[in-house]
Amino acid sequence: MLMPHLTVRQLPTLPPAIAQAPRLHVAIISDGNGRWATSRGLPRSAGHRAGAESARRVIEAAPRMGIHTLTLFALSSANWQRPAAEVQAILRLLQEYLLTETHHCIDEGVRLSIIGRRDRLPAALRQAIADSEAATAKGPRLHLRLAVDYSAREAIYHAACRFYKVTELSPQSFSTVLAEVHRGGSTEVDLLIRTGGEQRLSDFLLWECAFAEFVFLQKRWPDFTAADLDAAVKEFSRRERTRGALPDAIAG
Ligand code: FPP
């Protein structure tokens, strides 16, 4: 029997736990590109290129899973310690991605933001970021945030410096200031996925992950598929999120 063609607007019903969280924010530490490449006798840059392909697949699949915000760790501020050629290769990939994917993002309703420092990025990349952000600003289906030259500690530090001058103190207004520092907003992470076998946060979204559920996978990022994302979201939907309160069954 032929399956009816599913377009992005004719979606299967979401599992109840996900349907109840209509603005699911999934953040991914996409680790393992280098090891994926070296295990195949390829240069590390080939791993990053395969990683960008993996990112494309995941970005396309995310809205079908109830994901409204997707944050991917593309380059950490700590990554400047790597050989310049590797960092340049990642920055080139990013620019290529922005130039080739912006129209696709517009068609798919994806709003793209870059979070992180921009002052150390090449001018052409900064321009590509500004153009892409402006062109996709009204995307309603998915807010894609790429973390580039990003350090959560540094973002929190800068927000704290700005906050010092504010008299109304509340955690909510701190989040607002942090969102300004990020530019791409600051929303609570629901699910944090890290590929590549390590189990740490590596200075990623420290504030926003306070109540996140974590899924750690051995799989390296270039091997990560939409089915893996779907499995992680289903795993998330089975978890009971109490945020320090009692589980429903005990609280009565
Ligand atoms: C971690 O793998 C990955 C990075 C530092 C770069 C991630 C870059 C991309 C996914 C490509 C850019 C993204 C887009 C959307 C264009 P690693 O190098 O730390 O791997 P290793 O731990 O095996 O060395």
Short mmCIF file of C-alpha atoms and ligand atoms in Angstrom, two decimals:
data_model
loop_
_atom_site.label_atom_id
_atom_site.label_comp_id
_atom_site.label_asym_id
_atom_site.label_seq_id
_atom_site.Cartn_x
_atom_site.Cartn_y
_atom_site.Cartn_z
CA MET A 1 0.00 0.00 0.00
CA LEU A 2 1.28 3.45 -0.82
CA MET A 3 1.86 5.66 2.22
CA PRO A 4 0.21 9.10 1.91
CA HIS A 5 2.83 11.74 1.27
CA LEU A 6 3.59 13.60 4.49
CA THR A 7 4.42 17.25 4.08
CA VAL A 8 5.74 19.36 6.93
CA ARG A 9 2.25 20.71 7.57
CA GLN A 10 0.47 17.32 7.66
CA LEU A 11 2.20 15.84 10.66
CA PRO A 12 1.51 12.69 12.65
CA THR A 13 0.14 13.32 16.16
CA LEU A 14 2.90 14.01 18.68
CA PRO A 15 3.25 11.81 21.81
CA PRO A 16 1.25 13.46 24.67
CA ALA A 17 4.30 14.42 26.79
CA ILE A 18 5.77 16.27 23.82
CA ALA A 19 2.47 17.78 22.71
CA GLN A 20 2.22 19.25 26.23
CA ALA A 21 5.60 20.95 25.80
CA PRO A 22 4.87 22.82 22.59
CA ARG A 23 8.09 24.81 22.69
CA LEU A 24 10.53 21.98 23.25
CA HIS A 25 14.12 23.23 23.32
CA VAL A 26 16.71 20.62 22.40
CA ALA A 27 20.39 21.49 22.64
CA ILE A 28 23.07 19.29 21.12
CA ILE A 29 26.80 19.03 21.83
CA SER A 30 27.77 17.56 18.48
CA ASP A 31 30.96 15.80 19.49
CA GLY A 32 33.05 13.18 17.73
CA ASN A 33 33.70 14.67 14.28
CA GLY A 34 37.48 14.40 14.64
CA ARG A 35 37.46 10.78 15.83
CA TRP A 36 34.94 9.86 13.12
CA ALA A 37 37.39 11.17 10.49
CA THR A 38 40.63 9.78 11.92
CA SER A 39 39.09 6.33 12.36
CA ARG A 40 38.55 6.41 8.59
CA GLY A 41 42.03 7.71 7.80
CA LEU A 42 40.59 11.10 6.83
CA PRO A 43 41.67 14.60 7.91
CA ARG A 44 39.69 16.05 10.85
CA SER A 45 38.20 18.67 8.52
CA ALA A 46 36.43 15.81 6.67
CA GLY A 47 34.80 14.94 9.99
CA HIS A 48 33.54 18.49 10.39
CA ARG A 49 32.15 18.42 6.83
CA ALA A 50 30.33 15.18 7.62
CA GLY A 51 29.19 16.85 10.87
CA ALA A 52 27.65 19.72 8.90
CA GLU A 53 25.71 17.16 6.80
CA SER A 54 24.50 15.53 9.98
CA ALA A 55 23.40 18.96 11.26
CA ARG A 56 21.40 19.50 8.04
CA ARG A 57 19.53 16.21 8.49
CA VAL A 58 18.73 16.92 12.13
CA ILE A 59 17.60 20.50 11.46
CA GLU A 60 15.21 19.25 8.77
CA ALA A 61 13.75 16.56 11.03
CA ALA A 62 13.49 18.57 14.28
CA PRO A 63 10.12 20.38 13.76
CA ARG A 64 8.37 17.05 13.10
CA MET A 65 9.30 15.99 16.64
CA GLY A 66 7.78 18.96 18.45
CA ILE A 67 11.12 20.74 18.67
CA HIS A 68 10.67 24.50 18.45
CA THR A 69 14.18 25.58 19.42
CA LEU A 70 17.31 23.68 18.45
CA THR A 71 20.71 24.86 19.65
CA LEU A 72 23.80 23.24 18.11
CA PHE A 73 27.33 23.71 19.43
CA ALA A 74 29.29 24.54 16.26
CA LEU A 75 32.40 26.16 17.79
CA SER A 76 33.23 26.67 21.44
CA SER A 77 35.43 29.54 22.60
CA ALA A 78 37.78 26.86 23.96
CA ASN A 79 38.18 25.52 20.39
CA TRP A 80 40.47 28.46 19.52
CA GLN A 81 43.15 26.37 21.23
CA ARG A 82 43.02 23.94 18.29
CA PRO A 83 45.35 24.31 15.29
CA ALA A 84 44.39 27.42 13.29
CA ALA A 85 43.79 25.35 10.14
CA GLU A 86 41.09 23.28 11.87
CA VAL A 87 39.33 26.34 13.31
CA GLN A 88 39.46 28.02 9.88
CA ALA A 89 37.97 24.90 8.29
CA ILE A 90 35.03 25.00 10.73
CA LEU A 91 34.51 28.73 10.14
CA ARG A 92 34.57 28.19 6.37
CA LEU A 93 32.00 25.40 6.69
CA LEU A 94 29.81 27.67 8.70
CA GLN A 95 29.98 30.42 6.12
CA GLU A 96 29.26 27.92 3.35
CA TYR A 97 26.31 26.65 5.37
CA LEU A 98 24.87 30.15 5.77
CA LEU A 99 25.31 30.97 2.10
CA THR A 100 23.76 27.75 0.82
CA GLU A 101 21.09 27.10 3.44
CA THR A 102 19.51 30.51 4.08
CA HIS A 103 16.96 30.12 1.27
CA HIS A 104 16.17 26.62 2.44
CA CYS A 105 15.66 27.99 5.98
CA ILE A 106 13.23 30.61 4.65
CA ASP A 107 11.27 27.93 2.74
CA GLU A 108 11.16 25.65 5.78
CA GLY A 109 10.19 28.41 8.24
CA VAL A 110 13.48 28.21 10.13
CA ARG A 111 14.67 31.28 12.00
CA LEU A 112 18.44 31.21 12.32
CA SER A 113 20.41 32.91 15.09
CA ILE A 114 24.04 32.75 16.07
CA ILE A 115 24.84 32.87 19.77
CA GLY A 116 28.33 33.68 20.99
CA ARG A 117 31.03 36.26 20.35
CA ARG A 118 31.27 37.76 16.90
CA ASP A 119 34.22 40.10 17.24
CA ARG A 120 36.80 37.33 16.61
CA LEU A 121 35.05 35.99 13.50
CA PRO A 122 36.17 36.94 9.98
CA ALA A 123 34.30 40.00 8.61
CA ALA A 124 32.79 38.02 5.72
CA LEU A 125 31.34 35.49 8.15
CA ARG A 126 29.94 38.25 10.37
CA GLN A 127 28.23 39.70 7.30
CA ALA A 128 26.86 36.30 6.26
CA ILE A 129 25.48 35.86 9.80
CA ALA A 130 23.79 39.28 9.77
CA ASP A 131 22.29 38.63 6.30
CA SER A 132 21.05 35.18 7.23
CA GLU A 133 19.56 36.32 10.54
CA ALA A 134 17.74 39.20 8.84
CA ALA A 135 16.45 37.04 5.99
CA THR A 136 15.13 34.28 8.28
CA ALA A 137 13.92 36.47 11.17
CA LYS A 138 10.23 35.61 10.67
CA GLY A 139 10.66 31.82 10.50
CA PRO A 140 7.81 30.41 12.63
CA ARG A 141 8.52 26.65 12.72
CA LEU A 142 11.98 26.26 14.24
CA HIS A 143 14.38 28.60 15.96
CA LEU A 144 17.79 27.26 15.01
CA ARG A 145 20.57 28.64 17.18
CA LEU A 146 24.14 27.86 16.20
CA ALA A 147 26.60 28.48 19.03
CA VAL A 148 29.77 29.91 17.49
CA ASP A 149 32.75 31.12 19.55
CA TYR A 150 30.42 30.42 22.44
CA SER A 151 31.25 30.15 26.13
CA ALA A 152 28.40 29.94 28.64
CA ARG A 153 30.64 31.23 31.44
CA GLU A 154 31.61 34.24 29.40
CA ALA A 155 27.96 34.96 28.50
CA ILE A 156 26.95 34.71 32.17
CA TYR A 157 29.87 36.93 33.17
CA HIS A 158 28.87 39.62 30.64
CA ALA A 159 25.22 39.41 31.65
CA ALA A 160 26.26 39.78 35.31
CA CYS A 161 28.33 42.87 34.45
CA ARG A 162 25.29 44.45 32.74
CA PHE A 163 22.98 43.29 35.49
CA TYR A 164 25.11 45.01 38.13
CA LYS A 165 23.60 48.32 37.04
CA VAL A 166 19.99 47.06 37.27
CA THR A 167 18.08 47.62 40.52
CA GLU A 168 15.20 45.11 40.03
CA LEU A 169 16.84 41.76 40.71
CA SER A 170 15.12 38.54 39.74
CA PRO A 171 16.27 35.34 38.00
CA GLN A 172 13.77 36.09 35.20
CA SER A 173 15.24 39.49 34.46
CA PHE A 174 18.74 37.95 34.56
CA SER A 175 17.60 35.56 31.82
CA THR A 176 16.43 38.59 29.83
CA VAL A 177 19.84 40.22 30.13
CA LEU A 178 21.52 36.94 29.20
CA ALA A 179 19.29 36.76 26.13
CA GLU A 180 20.58 40.19 25.10
CA VAL A 181 24.16 39.04 25.53
CA HIS A 182 23.44 35.94 23.44
CA ARG A 183 21.44 37.92 20.86
CA GLY A 184 19.68 34.70 19.88
CA GLY A 185 17.63 34.63 23.09
CA SER A 186 18.04 32.54 26.19
CA THR A 187 15.44 29.85 26.67
CA GLU A 188 15.39 27.01 29.17
CA VAL A 189 16.78 23.79 27.65
CA ASP A 190 14.44 20.79 27.94
CA LEU A 191 16.71 18.14 26.51
CA LEU A 192 20.50 18.19 26.15
CA ILE A 193 22.03 15.57 23.86
CA ARG A 194 25.77 14.94 23.66
CA THR A 195 27.20 12.56 21.09
CA GLY A 196 30.73 11.14 21.02
CA GLY A 197 30.84 9.33 24.37
CA GLU A 198 31.88 12.14 26.73
CA GLN A 199 29.54 13.09 29.58
CA ARG A 200 30.14 16.75 30.34
CA LEU A 201 28.68 20.16 29.51
CA SER A 202 31.90 21.77 28.21
CA ASP A 203 30.80 25.35 28.96
CA PHE A 204 27.56 25.01 26.95
CA LEU A 205 24.31 26.69 28.11
CA LEU A 206 25.16 26.39 31.83
CA TRP A 207 22.31 28.67 32.95
CA GLU A 208 19.72 27.30 30.56
CA CYS A 209 20.45 23.63 31.37
CA ALA A 210 19.62 23.99 35.08
CA PHE A 211 16.63 21.62 34.74
CA ALA A 212 17.45 19.95 31.43
CA GLU A 213 17.24 16.21 30.90
CA PHE A 214 20.49 14.75 29.56
CA VAL A 215 20.97 12.03 26.96
CA PHE A 216 24.56 10.93 26.30
CA LEU A 217 25.31 8.80 23.27
CA GLN A 218 28.44 6.87 22.24
CA LYS A 219 27.63 7.54 18.60
CA ARG A 220 29.82 10.16 16.93
CA TRP A 221 28.08 13.22 15.54
CA PRO A 222 28.47 12.42 11.80
CA ASP A 223 26.67 9.09 12.44
CA PHE A 224 23.79 10.76 14.31
CA THR A 225 20.50 10.48 12.42
CA ALA A 226 16.96 11.81 12.62
CA ALA A 227 16.00 8.42 14.11
CA ASP A 228 18.53 9.01 16.93
CA LEU A 229 16.99 12.42 17.58
CA ASP A 230 13.54 10.86 17.60
CA ALA A 231 14.69 8.18 20.07
CA ALA A 232 16.21 10.84 22.37
CA VAL A 233 13.01 12.91 22.29
CA LYS A 234 10.97 9.78 23.10
CA GLU A 235 13.35 9.01 25.97
CA PHE A 236 12.85 12.59 27.18
CA SER A 237 9.07 12.20 27.00
CA ARG A 238 9.27 9.18 29.37
CA ARG A 239 11.16 11.13 32.02
CA GLU A 240 9.31 12.77 34.88
CA ARG A 241 10.45 16.36 35.27
CA THR A 242 9.85 17.45 38.85
CA ARG A 243 12.13 20.52 38.98
CA GLY A 244 12.76 19.83 42.64
CA ALA A 245 9.08 19.24 43.49
CA LEU A 246 7.65 15.78 44.27
CA PRO A 247 6.68 13.41 41.46
CA ASP A 248 2.91 13.45 40.75
CA ALA A 249 2.44 9.91 42.09
CA ILE A 250 3.82 10.87 45.53
CA ALA A 251 2.47 14.41 45.74
CA GLY A 252 -1.05 13.02 45.17
C1 FPP B 1 33.16 18.42 17.87
O1 FPP B 1 33.88 17.36 17.33
C2 FPP B 1 32.70 19.29 16.82
C3 FPP B 1 33.17 20.58 16.60
C4 FPP B 1 34.20 21.23 17.42
C5 FPP B 1 32.71 21.38 15.46
C6 FPP B 1 31.29 21.15 15.09
C7 FPP B 1 31.10 21.64 13.71
C8 FPP B 1 30.13 21.23 12.91
C9 FPP B 1 29.09 20.23 13.28
C10 FPP B 1 30.07 21.76 11.56
C11 FPP B 1 29.48 23.15 11.51
C12 FPP B 1 28.03 23.13 11.69
C13 FPP B 1 27.19 23.62 10.79
C14 FPP B 1 25.73 23.62 11.04
C15 FPP B 1 27.66 24.15 9.53
P1 FPP B 1 35.41 17.21 17.73
O2 FPP B 1 36.24 17.82 16.67
O3 FPP B 1 35.65 17.75 19.10
O4 FPP B 1 35.54 15.65 17.69
P2 FPP B 1 36.56 14.76 18.53
O5 FPP B 1 36.15 14.87 19.98
O6 FPP B 1 36.35 13.41 17.96
O7 FPP B 1 37.94 15.31 18.29
#
